[in-house]
Amino acid sequence: MDKLRITGGSPLNGEISISGAKNAALPILCAGLLTADTISLSNVPKLNDIATTLKLLSQMGVRCDRSQDNAVSITADQVTTLEAPYELVKTMRASILVLGPLLARFGEARVSLPGGCAIGQRPVDQHIQGLAALGADIKIEHGFVVARAKRLKGAVVRTDMVTVTGTENLMMAAVLAEGQTVLENAAREPEVVDLAELLIKMGAKIKGHGTDRIVIEGVDKLHGASHRVCPDRIEAGSFLCAVGAAGGSIVLRDVAPDTMGATISKLQEAGIKIECGSDWIKAGMTGRPRAVDVRTQEYPGFATDMQAQLMALDAIADGTSVIVETIFENRYMHVQELIRLGANIDIDGHTAVVRGVTRLSGATVMATDLRASASLVIAGLAAEGETIVERIYHLDRGYEKMEHKLRLLGANIERITS
Ligand code: UD1
């Protein structure tokens, strides 16, 4: 398994481009199942989760062509199987996103239940209940969600909690349903909006995306379209935390600062000087960050996907901060590893109290999930001496060439391939 070796202490300086958003690209690729025409996508990041999705679609008979320049085209004109097997779903929960499109277009789907994951239980009951409300006959059989419907029928669906992939799955199902669907308590994440924009280009009738009430008028058929995947706000936020921890001055290109309000204002509170244009962010940091409290929330609140990275910054901050994780029940797996680097953190249920220390010291640590890995890399950049981050396959699921981008900025980081 590959590792990263980081020698801390080098400030970050220079300019990098931010990749397309993983969490937008995943549902968008699955939306290719909704039509027999070609969907042409650009700015699709090269990540393991994207490769898994393309493998899943290919196994169903979908033609997936990927070019060097991050363009992908998807043609689902000869779908041969309506099943997502356990082997793929267990490696990536987002595979559940094929359920809505398969059911809507083909009237049938068999998708393995994802099972548990490192950051919590993460059930898919809301996806299932929502599809049942749209008229699907849906049951769990031998570990699979098995769904059937001649044609889905529009309905008012109110999810018990705000769910991002739940909203996406239901939106993709509703675009081909008969009549009107109203999704109440819908997720407002920019990635949901990006998916809605692609679906509209494909001929779907959607209003209210970006609010908590999405109204969809079902159509009989969708057609091909071209779309550029929106920038990855979590990757961008992670690099901002990195410069906050290591110091220096960086420019991020190909970003969407208007989707990063909560992150940017927290990092400014921590002392990072941030300036934004329409598609760039300039960030500079000197000295030690200030401790900042944070409570994770659904968009437009502070993203749970940024919590671990911000904690790395708080670990070396001047003062004590309180972090409250409200979205996932087990998202503090990075804490024990940050403590191995010398951080002073106490956990009580959903709350972490971080007492900033003046310096971290390099050690061997283990990545446990995607954002935890980024947090350890950020801490390693600030730590004295050498940090080895093991199990970085988690990082490769969601960050495109992270060590390459950090090296461009002057970090002392290398991949050790085993
Ligand atoms: C998505 C993101 C992930 C992010 C998360 C929260 C993708 C591919 N992944 O995950 O990076 O951390 O949103 O912003 O976009 N829940 C249920 N039942 C359900 C669905 C969700 O109980 O049927 C719960 C979850 O356990 C969790 C909360 O609702 O506690 C929010 O989860 P959800 O928004 O669904 O997360 P994902 O869509 O899986």
GROMACS .gro file of C-alpha atoms and ligand atoms in nm:
model
  457
    1MET     CA    1   0.000   0.000   0.000
    2ASP     CA    2   0.127   0.346  -0.090
    3LYS     CA    3   0.235   0.592   0.178
    4LEU     CA    4   0.319   0.959   0.186
    5ARG     CA    5   0.639   1.090   0.340
    6ILE     CA    6   0.614   1.454   0.446
    7THR     CA    7   0.891   1.666   0.595
    8GLY     CA    8   0.716   1.953   0.768
    9GLY     CA    9   0.820   2.313   0.793
   10SER     CA   10   0.818   2.435   0.431
   11PRO     CA   11   0.574   2.719   0.365
   12LEU     CA   12   0.346   2.685   0.060
   13ASN     CA   13   0.387   2.932  -0.224
   14GLY     CA   14   0.259   2.936  -0.582
   15GLU     CA   15  -0.046   2.856  -0.786
   16ILE     CA   16  -0.247   2.539  -0.854
   17SER     CA   17  -0.572   2.445  -1.028
   18ILE     CA   18  -0.854   2.282  -0.837
   19SER     CA   19  -1.013   1.971  -0.992
   20GLY     CA   20  -1.377   1.899  -1.068
   21ALA     CA   21  -1.589   1.798  -0.769
   22LYS     CA   22  -1.595   1.426  -0.692
   23ASN     CA   23  -1.933   1.455  -0.523
   24ALA     CA   24  -2.083   1.625  -0.830
   25ALA     CA   25  -1.918   1.393  -1.083
   26LEU     CA   26  -2.047   1.073  -0.915
   27PRO     CA   27  -2.423   1.145  -0.948
   28ILE     CA   28  -2.366   1.309  -1.285
   29LEU     CA   29  -2.204   0.992  -1.425
   30CYS     CA   30  -2.500   0.790  -1.293
   31ALA     CA   31  -2.739   1.035  -1.464
   32GLY     CA   32  -2.597   0.898  -1.790
   33LEU     CA   33  -2.821   0.594  -1.727
   34LEU     CA   34  -3.130   0.811  -1.782
   35THR     CA   35  -3.092   0.834  -2.160
   36ALA     CA   36  -2.972   0.626  -2.456
   37ASP     CA   37  -2.797   0.936  -2.595
   38THR     CA   38  -2.441   1.039  -2.513
   39ILE     CA   39  -2.361   1.260  -2.216
   40SER     CA   40  -2.031   1.445  -2.269
   41LEU     CA   41  -1.861   1.562  -1.954
   42SER     CA   42  -1.553   1.771  -1.888
   43ASN     CA   43  -1.360   1.847  -1.570
   44VAL     CA   44  -1.418   1.493  -1.437
   45PRO     CA   45  -1.142   1.435  -1.178
   46LYS     CA   46  -0.915   1.129  -1.206
   47LEU     CA   47  -0.993   0.957  -0.879
   48ASN     CA   48  -1.046   0.603  -0.759
   49ASP     CA   49  -1.415   0.669  -0.684
   50ILE     CA   50  -1.466   0.788  -1.041
   51ALA     CA   51  -1.288   0.476  -1.173
   52THR     CA   52  -1.518   0.261  -0.955
   53THR     CA   53  -1.828   0.435  -1.095
   54LEU     CA   54  -1.707   0.391  -1.454
   55LYS     CA   55  -1.642   0.023  -1.380
   56LEU     CA   56  -1.991  -0.015  -1.236
   57LEU     CA   57  -2.150   0.153  -1.539
   58SER     CA   58  -1.934  -0.049  -1.783
   59GLN     CA   59  -2.042  -0.373  -1.614
   60MET     CA   60  -2.401  -0.272  -1.689
   61GLY     CA   61  -2.318  -0.238  -2.059
   62VAL     CA   62  -2.279   0.141  -2.060
   63ARG     CA   63  -2.008   0.269  -2.296
   64CYS     CA   64  -1.772   0.491  -2.098
   65ASP     CA   65  -1.491   0.672  -2.280
   66ARG     CA   66  -1.234   0.866  -2.086
   67SER     CA   67  -0.977   1.090  -2.253
   68GLN     CA   68  -0.653   1.230  -2.116
   69ASP     CA   69  -0.793   1.577  -2.054
   70ASN     CA   70  -1.050   1.473  -1.791
   71ALA     CA   71  -1.331   1.442  -2.046
   72VAL     CA   72  -1.567   1.146  -2.012
   73SER     CA   73  -1.852   1.040  -2.236
   74ILE     CA   74  -2.125   0.803  -2.127
   75THR     CA   75  -2.364   0.623  -2.361
   76ALA     CA   76  -2.623   0.396  -2.203
   77ASP     CA   77  -2.783   0.270  -2.526
   78GLN     CA   78  -2.725  -0.100  -2.459
   79VAL     CA   79  -2.772  -0.161  -2.089
   80THR     CA   80  -2.742  -0.535  -2.032
   81THR     CA   81  -2.786  -0.570  -1.655
   82LEU     CA   82  -2.974  -0.365  -1.400
   83GLU     CA   83  -2.762  -0.476  -1.106
   84ALA     CA   84  -2.495  -0.310  -0.890
   85PRO     CA   85  -2.299  -0.594  -0.722
   86TYR     CA   86  -2.172  -0.598  -0.363
   87GLU     CA   87  -1.803  -0.610  -0.473
   88LEU     CA   88  -1.830  -0.258  -0.612
   89VAL     CA   89  -2.090  -0.106  -0.379
   90LYS     CA   90  -1.894  -0.207  -0.068
   91THR     CA   91  -1.594  -0.005  -0.190
   92MET     CA   92  -1.804   0.303  -0.265
   93ARG     CA   93  -2.136   0.384  -0.101
   94ALA     CA   94  -2.223   0.635  -0.371
   95SER     CA   95  -2.294   0.336  -0.601
   96ILE     CA   96  -2.646   0.358  -0.455
   97LEU     CA   97  -2.687   0.651  -0.698
   98VAL     CA   98  -2.762   0.408  -0.984
   99LEU     CA   99  -3.083   0.299  -0.808
  100GLY     CA  100  -3.300   0.600  -0.899
  101PRO     CA  101  -3.193   0.627  -1.266
  102LEU     CA  102  -3.219   0.250  -1.335
  103LEU     CA  103  -3.563   0.227  -1.181
  104ALA     CA  104  -3.690   0.540  -1.358
  105ARG     CA  105  -3.572   0.438  -1.706
  106PHE     CA  106  -3.592   0.058  -1.700
  107GLY     CA  107  -3.858  -0.004  -1.433
  108GLU     CA  108  -3.627  -0.230  -1.239
  109ALA     CA  109  -3.305  -0.222  -1.035
  110ARG     CA  110  -3.108  -0.449  -0.804
  111VAL     CA  111  -2.848  -0.264  -0.600
  112SER     CA  112  -2.646  -0.414  -0.318
  113LEU     CA  113  -2.694  -0.252   0.023
  114PRO     CA  114  -2.379  -0.056   0.102
  115GLY     CA  115  -2.332  -0.174   0.463
  116GLY     CA  116  -2.140   0.022   0.725
  117CYS     CA  117  -1.850   0.256   0.667
  118ALA     CA  118  -1.573   0.413   0.870
  119ILE     CA  119  -1.753   0.738   0.947
  120GLY     CA  120  -2.078   0.593   1.070
  121GLN     CA  121  -2.377   0.378   1.002
  122ARG     CA  122  -2.503   0.577   0.699
  123PRO     CA  123  -2.823   0.392   0.612
  124VAL     CA  124  -3.008   0.440   0.282
  125ASP     CA  125  -3.359   0.416   0.426
  126GLN     CA  126  -3.452   0.763   0.298
  127HIS     CA  127  -3.361   0.665  -0.060
  128ILE     CA  128  -3.580   0.356  -0.025
  129GLN     CA  129  -3.876   0.532   0.139
  130GLY     CA  130  -3.862   0.811  -0.118
  131LEU     CA  131  -3.870   0.570  -0.411
  132ALA     CA  132  -4.156   0.379  -0.247
  133ALA     CA  133  -4.345   0.710  -0.220
  134LEU     CA  134  -4.294   0.747  -0.598
  135GLY     CA  135  -4.475   0.414  -0.640
  136ALA     CA  136  -4.187   0.166  -0.650
  137ASP     CA  137  -4.238  -0.181  -0.518
  138ILE     CA  138  -3.917  -0.205  -0.318
  139LYS     CA  139  -3.777  -0.467  -0.082
  140ILE     CA  140  -3.453  -0.592   0.064
  141GLU     CA  141  -3.366  -0.942  -0.061
  142HIS     CA  142  -3.039  -1.126   0.006
  143GLY     CA  143  -2.855  -0.801   0.084
  144PHE     CA  144  -2.986  -0.622  -0.223
  145VAL     CA  145  -3.236  -0.340  -0.264
  146VAL     CA  146  -3.470  -0.479  -0.527
  147ALA     CA  147  -3.701  -0.221  -0.683
  148ARG     CA  148  -3.968  -0.242  -0.952
  149ALA     CA  149  -4.214   0.004  -1.100
  150LYS     CA  150  -4.393   0.011  -1.436
  151ARG     CA  151  -4.363   0.387  -1.429
  152LEU     CA  152  -4.288   0.596  -1.123
  153LYS     CA  153  -4.557   0.845  -1.023
  154GLY     CA  154  -4.485   1.195  -0.894
  155ALA     CA  155  -4.552   1.258  -0.523
  156VAL     CA  156  -4.460   1.487  -0.237
  157VAL     CA  157  -4.156   1.335  -0.064
  158ARG     CA  158  -4.028   1.475   0.262
  159THR     CA  159  -3.709   1.311   0.386
  160ASP     CA  160  -3.663   1.278   0.764
  161MET     CA  161  -3.324   1.445   0.743
  162VAL     CA  162  -3.134   1.635   0.478
  163THR     CA  163  -2.956   1.378   0.264
  164VAL     CA  164  -2.733   1.471  -0.028
  165THR     CA  165  -2.723   1.146  -0.227
  166GLY     CA  166  -3.083   1.079  -0.116
  167THR     CA  167  -3.196   1.405  -0.278
  168GLU     CA  168  -2.990   1.323  -0.590
  169ASN     CA  169  -3.130   0.971  -0.622
  170LEU     CA  170  -3.489   1.092  -0.583
  171MET     CA  171  -3.436   1.381  -0.825
  172MET     CA  172  -3.299   1.140  -1.089
  173ALA     CA  173  -3.595   0.908  -1.035
  174ALA     CA  174  -3.853   1.188  -1.048
  175VAL     CA  175  -3.736   1.341  -1.376
  176LEU     CA  176  -3.884   1.044  -1.568
  177ALA     CA  177  -4.187   0.990  -1.338
  178GLU     CA  178  -4.541   1.065  -1.442
  179GLY     CA  179  -4.656   1.403  -1.307
  180GLN     CA  180  -4.516   1.634  -1.043
  181THR     CA  181  -4.275   1.545  -0.762
  182VAL     CA  182  -4.197   1.782  -0.477
  183LEU     CA  183  -3.884   1.703  -0.274
  184GLU     CA  184  -3.918   1.872   0.065
  185ASN     CA  185  -3.629   1.909   0.310
  186ALA     CA  186  -3.404   1.867   0.005
  187ALA     CA  187  -3.026   1.907   0.022
  188ARG     CA  188  -2.906   2.246  -0.104
  189GLU     CA  189  -2.545   2.142  -0.172
  190PRO     CA  190  -2.380   2.291  -0.485
  191GLU     CA  191  -2.329   1.933  -0.611
  192VAL     CA  192  -2.709   1.879  -0.608
  193VAL     CA  193  -2.743   2.201  -0.807
  194ASP     CA  194  -2.478   2.086  -1.056
  195LEU     CA  195  -2.666   1.758  -1.111
  196ALA     CA  196  -2.995   1.948  -1.158
  197GLU     CA  197  -2.828   2.172  -1.416
  198LEU     CA  198  -2.712   1.870  -1.617
  199LEU     CA  199  -3.058   1.709  -1.593
  200ILE     CA  200  -3.219   2.031  -1.719
  201LYS     CA  201  -2.979   2.029  -2.017
  202MET     CA  202  -3.099   1.670  -2.080
  203GLY     CA  203  -3.460   1.794  -2.100
  204ALA     CA  204  -3.571   1.754  -1.738
  205LYS     CA  205  -3.809   2.008  -1.584
  206ILE     CA  206  -3.671   2.103  -1.245
  207LYS     CA  207  -3.722   2.414  -1.033
  208GLY     CA  208  -3.606   2.510  -0.687
  209HIS     CA  209  -3.269   2.328  -0.690
  210GLY     CA  210  -3.042   2.503  -0.443
  211THR     CA  211  -3.339   2.547  -0.206
  212ASP     CA  212  -3.493   2.292   0.030
  213ARG     CA  213  -3.798   2.246  -0.198
  214ILE     CA  214  -3.728   2.102  -0.542
  215VAL     CA  215  -4.020   2.073  -0.783
  216ILE     CA  216  -3.989   1.831  -1.074
  217GLU     CA  217  -4.235   1.783  -1.361
  218GLY     CA  218  -4.172   1.437  -1.502
  219VAL     CA  219  -4.103   1.401  -1.877
  220ASP     CA  220  -4.128   1.090  -2.099
  221LYS     CA  221  -3.771   1.093  -2.224
  222LEU     CA  222  -3.438   1.267  -2.176
  223HIS     CA  223  -3.170   1.334  -2.436
  224GLY     CA  224  -2.793   1.381  -2.460
  225ALA     CA  225  -2.612   1.687  -2.324
  226SER     CA  226  -2.269   1.832  -2.248
  227HIS     CA  227  -2.165   1.954  -1.907
  228ARG     CA  228  -1.861   2.078  -1.717
  229VAL     CA  229  -1.844   1.941  -1.362
  230CYS     CA  230  -1.833   2.217  -1.098
  231PRO     CA  231  -1.511   2.280  -0.900
  232ASP     CA  232  -1.437   2.078  -0.588
  233ARG     CA  233  -1.504   2.308  -0.293
  234ILE     CA  234  -1.371   2.051  -0.045
  235GLU     CA  235  -1.040   2.009  -0.229
  236ALA     CA  236  -1.009   2.389  -0.244
  237GLY     CA  237  -1.092   2.420   0.127
  238SER     CA  238  -0.833   2.154   0.210
  239PHE     CA  239  -0.558   2.353   0.034
  240LEU     CA  240  -0.668   2.665   0.222
  241CYS     CA  241  -0.626   2.474   0.551
  242ALA     CA  242  -0.287   2.353   0.427
  243VAL     CA  243  -0.159   2.708   0.375
  244GLY     CA  244  -0.311   2.805   0.711
  245ALA     CA  245  -0.106   2.531   0.877
  246ALA     CA  246   0.219   2.562   0.679
  247GLY     CA  247   0.215   2.938   0.615
  248GLY     CA  248   0.293   3.106   0.281
  249SER     CA  249   0.086   3.252   0.000
  250ILE     CA  250  -0.104   3.052  -0.263
  251VAL     CA  251  -0.348   3.108  -0.547
  252LEU     CA  252  -0.616   2.851  -0.630
  253ARG     CA  253  -0.751   2.861  -0.987
  254ASP     CA  254  -1.070   2.703  -1.128
  255VAL     CA  255  -1.260   2.735  -0.800
  256ALA     CA  256  -1.611   2.853  -0.717
  257PRO     CA  257  -1.564   3.079  -0.410
  258ASP     CA  258  -1.938   3.155  -0.402
  259THR     CA  259  -1.997   2.792  -0.290
  260MET     CA  260  -1.736   2.817  -0.011
  261GLY     CA  261  -1.876   3.093   0.211
  262ALA     CA  262  -1.878   2.901   0.540
  263THR     CA  263  -1.524   2.764   0.492
  264ILE     CA  264  -1.378   3.096   0.383
  265SER     CA  265  -1.526   3.290   0.674
  266LYS     CA  266  -1.402   3.032   0.929
  267LEU     CA  267  -1.053   3.038   0.782
  268GLN     CA  268  -1.050   3.419   0.784
  269GLU     CA  269  -1.149   3.400   1.152
  270ALA     CA  270  -0.845   3.171   1.197
  271GLY     CA  271  -0.625   3.449   1.057
  272ILE     CA  272  -0.578   3.345   0.693
  273LYS     CA  273  -0.588   3.645   0.459
  274ILE     CA  274  -0.825   3.551   0.179
  275GLU     CA  275  -0.912   3.740  -0.139
  276CYS     CA  276  -1.153   3.600  -0.401
  277GLY     CA  277  -1.240   3.660  -0.764
  278SER     CA  278  -1.513   3.482  -0.957
  279ASP     CA  279  -1.299   3.170  -1.012
  280TRP     CA  280  -0.985   3.219  -0.802
  281ILE     CA  281  -0.885   3.247  -0.437
  282LYS     CA  282  -0.567   3.399  -0.303
  283ALA     CA  283  -0.473   3.297   0.051
  284GLY     CA  284  -0.182   3.405   0.268
  285MET     CA  285  -0.080   3.314   0.618
  286THR     CA  286   0.194   3.426   0.854
  287GLY     CA  287   0.235   3.308   1.212
  288ARG     CA  288   0.012   3.080   1.413
  289PRO     CA  289  -0.359   3.036   1.337
  290ARG     CA  290  -0.620   3.150   1.589
  291ALA     CA  291  -0.842   2.879   1.741
  292VAL     CA  292  -1.189   2.871   1.582
  293ASP     CA  293  -1.502   2.690   1.699
  294VAL     CA  294  -1.712   2.511   1.442
  295ARG     CA  295  -2.033   2.312   1.418
  296THR     CA  296  -2.082   2.105   1.104
  297GLN     CA  297  -2.408   2.158   0.919
  298GLU     CA  298  -2.574   2.093   0.588
  299TYR     CA  299  -2.498   2.345   0.313
  300PRO     CA  300  -2.476   2.642   0.338
  301GLY     CA  301  -2.336   2.565   0.685
  302PHE     CA  302  -1.983   2.442   0.753
  303ALA     CA  303  -1.936   2.109   0.569
  304THR     CA  304  -1.871   1.789   0.763
  305ASP     CA  305  -1.626   1.709   0.480
  306MET     CA  306  -1.408   2.002   0.603
  307GLN     CA  307  -1.419   1.918   0.975
  308ALA     CA  308  -1.105   1.700   0.992
  309GLN     CA  309  -0.896   1.947   0.793
  310LEU     CA  310  -1.002   2.241   1.011
  311MET     CA  311  -0.919   2.034   1.319
  312ALA     CA  312  -0.559   1.998   1.195
  313LEU     CA  313  -0.540   2.378   1.186
  314ASP     CA  314  -0.698   2.412   1.531
  315ALA     CA  315  -0.446   2.157   1.662
  316ILE     CA  316  -0.164   2.412   1.619
  317ALA     CA  317  -0.374   2.722   1.686
  318ASP     CA  318  -0.334   2.981   1.956
  319GLY     CA  319  -0.614   2.896   2.199
  320THR     CA  320  -0.875   2.627   2.257
  321SER     CA  321  -1.152   2.544   2.013
  322VAL     CA  322  -1.469   2.340   2.029
  323ILE     CA  323  -1.572   2.137   1.726
  324VAL     CA  324  -1.916   1.977   1.707
  325GLU     CA  325  -1.988   1.713   1.442
  326THR     CA  326  -2.363   1.699   1.383
  327ILE     CA  327  -2.389   1.501   1.055
  328PHE     CA  328  -2.206   1.171   1.118
  329GLU     CA  329  -2.180   0.985   1.449
  330ASN     CA  330  -1.827   0.853   1.408
  331ARG     CA  331  -1.629   1.114   1.226
  332TYR     CA  332  -1.342   1.163   1.470
  333MET     CA  333  -1.122   0.876   1.351
  334HIS     CA  334  -0.842   1.125   1.272
  335VAL     CA  335  -0.825   1.242   1.635
  336GLN     CA  336  -0.617   0.951   1.767
  337GLU     CA  337  -0.375   0.997   1.479
  338LEU     CA  338  -0.349   1.375   1.533
  339ILE     CA  339  -0.272   1.297   1.899
  340ARG     CA  340   0.015   1.073   1.779
  341LEU     CA  341   0.154   1.387   1.614
  342GLY     CA  342   0.135   1.570   1.948
  343ALA     CA  343  -0.210   1.733   1.929
  344ASN     CA  344  -0.409   1.784   2.248
  345ILE     CA  345  -0.768   1.682   2.173
  346ASP     CA  346  -1.049   1.545   2.393
  347ILE     CA  347  -1.362   1.390   2.252
  348ASP     CA  348  -1.695   1.377   2.433
  349GLY     CA  349  -1.962   1.231   2.207
  350HIS     CA  350  -2.008   1.465   1.913
  351THR     CA  351  -1.784   1.734   2.062
  352ALA     CA  352  -1.408   1.769   2.030
  353VAL     CA  353  -1.214   2.012   2.245
  354VAL     CA  354  -0.888   2.104   2.075
  355ARG     CA  355  -0.621   2.278   2.283
  356GLY     CA  356  -0.377   2.427   2.037
  357VAL     CA  357  -0.012   2.329   2.082
  358THR     CA  358   0.287   2.531   1.961
  359ARG     CA  359   0.427   2.245   1.758
  360LEU     CA  360   0.340   1.900   1.629
  361SER     CA  361   0.613   1.642   1.586
  362GLY     CA  362   0.630   1.407   1.288
  363ALA     CA  363   0.532   1.042   1.336
  364THR     CA  364   0.388   0.749   1.143
  365VAL     CA  365   0.009   0.780   1.124
  366MET     CA  366  -0.265   0.589   0.950
  367ALA     CA  367  -0.533   0.734   0.724
  368THR     CA  368  -0.876   0.600   0.817
  369ASP     CA  369  -1.107   0.772   0.570
  370LEU     CA  370  -1.090   1.026   0.293
  371ARG     CA  371  -1.105   1.356   0.481
  372ALA     CA  372  -0.914   1.216   0.780
  373SER     CA  373  -0.628   1.149   0.538
  374ALA     CA  374  -0.627   1.510   0.423
  375SER     CA  375  -0.624   1.624   0.785
  376LEU     CA  376  -0.312   1.413   0.854
  377VAL     CA  377  -0.136   1.550   0.547
  378ILE     CA  378  -0.212   1.906   0.661
  379ALA     CA  379  -0.085   1.829   1.012
  380GLY     CA  380   0.227   1.668   0.860
  381LEU     CA  381   0.304   1.987   0.665
  382ALA     CA  382   0.310   2.180   0.992
  383ALA     CA  383   0.486   1.916   1.204
  384GLU     CA  384   0.852   1.916   1.292
  385GLY     CA  385   1.045   1.640   1.116
  386GLU     CA  386   0.912   1.351   0.912
  387THR     CA  387   0.553   1.227   0.902
  388ILE     CA  388   0.456   0.908   0.723
  389VAL     CA  389   0.088   0.880   0.632
  390GLU     CA  390  -0.005   0.517   0.571
  391ARG     CA  391  -0.306   0.376   0.383
  392ILE     CA  392  -0.340   0.671   0.149
  393TYR     CA  393  -0.569   0.476  -0.081
  394HIS     CA  394  -0.838   0.670   0.105
  395LEU     CA  395  -0.681   0.995  -0.016
  396ASP     CA  396  -0.667   0.867  -0.373
  397ARG     CA  397  -1.044   0.813  -0.363
  398GLY     CA  398  -1.110   1.185  -0.344
  399TYR     CA  399  -0.804   1.404  -0.411
  400GLU     CA  400  -0.655   1.427  -0.758
  401LYS     CA  401  -0.274   1.424  -0.739
  402MET     CA  402  -0.268   1.584  -0.396
  403GLU     CA  403   0.101   1.527  -0.335
  404HIS     CA  404   0.185   1.654  -0.682
  405LYS     CA  405  -0.012   1.976  -0.623
  406LEU     CA  406   0.148   2.023  -0.280
  407ARG     CA  407   0.493   1.971  -0.431
  408LEU     CA  408   0.415   2.240  -0.689
  409LEU     CA  409   0.351   2.470  -0.393
  410GLY     CA  410   0.690   2.384  -0.242
  411ALA     CA  411   0.593   2.118   0.012
  412ASN     CA  412   0.842   1.847   0.091
  413ILE     CA  413   0.620   1.547   0.021
  414GLU     CA  414   0.665   1.224  -0.171
  415ARG     CA  415   0.474   0.908  -0.240
  416ILE     CA  416   0.636   0.584  -0.138
  417THR     CA  417   0.499   0.314  -0.364
  418SER     CA  418   0.510  -0.037  -0.233
  419UD1     C1  419  -2.272   1.300   0.092
  419UD1     C2  420  -2.131   1.318   0.043
  419UD1     C3  421  -2.033   1.313   0.161
  419UD1     C4  422  -2.075   1.411   0.269
  419UD1     C5  423  -2.222   1.395   0.306
  419UD1     C6  424  -2.271   1.504   0.400
  419UD1     C7  425  -2.140   1.226  -0.181
  419UD1     C8  426  -2.100   1.116  -0.272
  419UD1     N1  427  -2.101   1.212  -0.052
  419UD1     O1  428  -2.282   1.171   0.150
  419UD1     O2  429  -1.904   1.342   0.112
  419UD1     O3  430  -1.997   1.392   0.384
  419UD1     O4  431  -2.304   1.400   0.188
  419UD1     O5  432  -2.251   1.630   0.345
  419UD1     O6  433  -2.200   1.324  -0.221
  419UD1     N2  434  -2.898   0.931   0.638
  419UD1     C9  435  -2.989   0.838   0.684
  419UD1     N3  436  -3.063   0.771   0.592
  419UD1    C10  437  -3.050   0.791   0.457
  419UD1    C11  438  -2.957   0.885   0.412
  419UD1    C12  439  -2.882   0.954   0.506
  419UD1     O7  440  -3.003   0.818   0.804
  419UD1     O8  441  -3.121   0.725   0.379
  419UD1    C13  442  -2.816   1.007   0.736
  419UD1    C14  443  -2.665   0.972   0.729
  419UD1     O9  444  -2.635   0.859   0.805
  419UD1    C15  445  -2.604   1.099   0.781
  419UD1    C16  446  -2.697   1.210   0.730
  419UD1    O10  447  -2.821   1.144   0.701
  419UD1    O11  448  -2.604   1.100   0.922
  419UD1    C17  449  -2.650   1.282   0.606
  419UD1    O12  450  -2.606   1.187   0.510
  419UD1     P1  451  -2.610   1.212   0.353
  419UD1    O13  452  -2.629   1.357   0.323
  419UD1    O14  453  -2.706   1.118   0.293
  419UD1    O15  454  -2.464   1.170   0.312
  419UD1     P2  455  -2.424   1.105   0.176
  419UD1    O16  456  -2.519   1.153   0.071
  419UD1    O17  457  -2.402   0.959   0.192
   0.00000   0.00000   0.00000
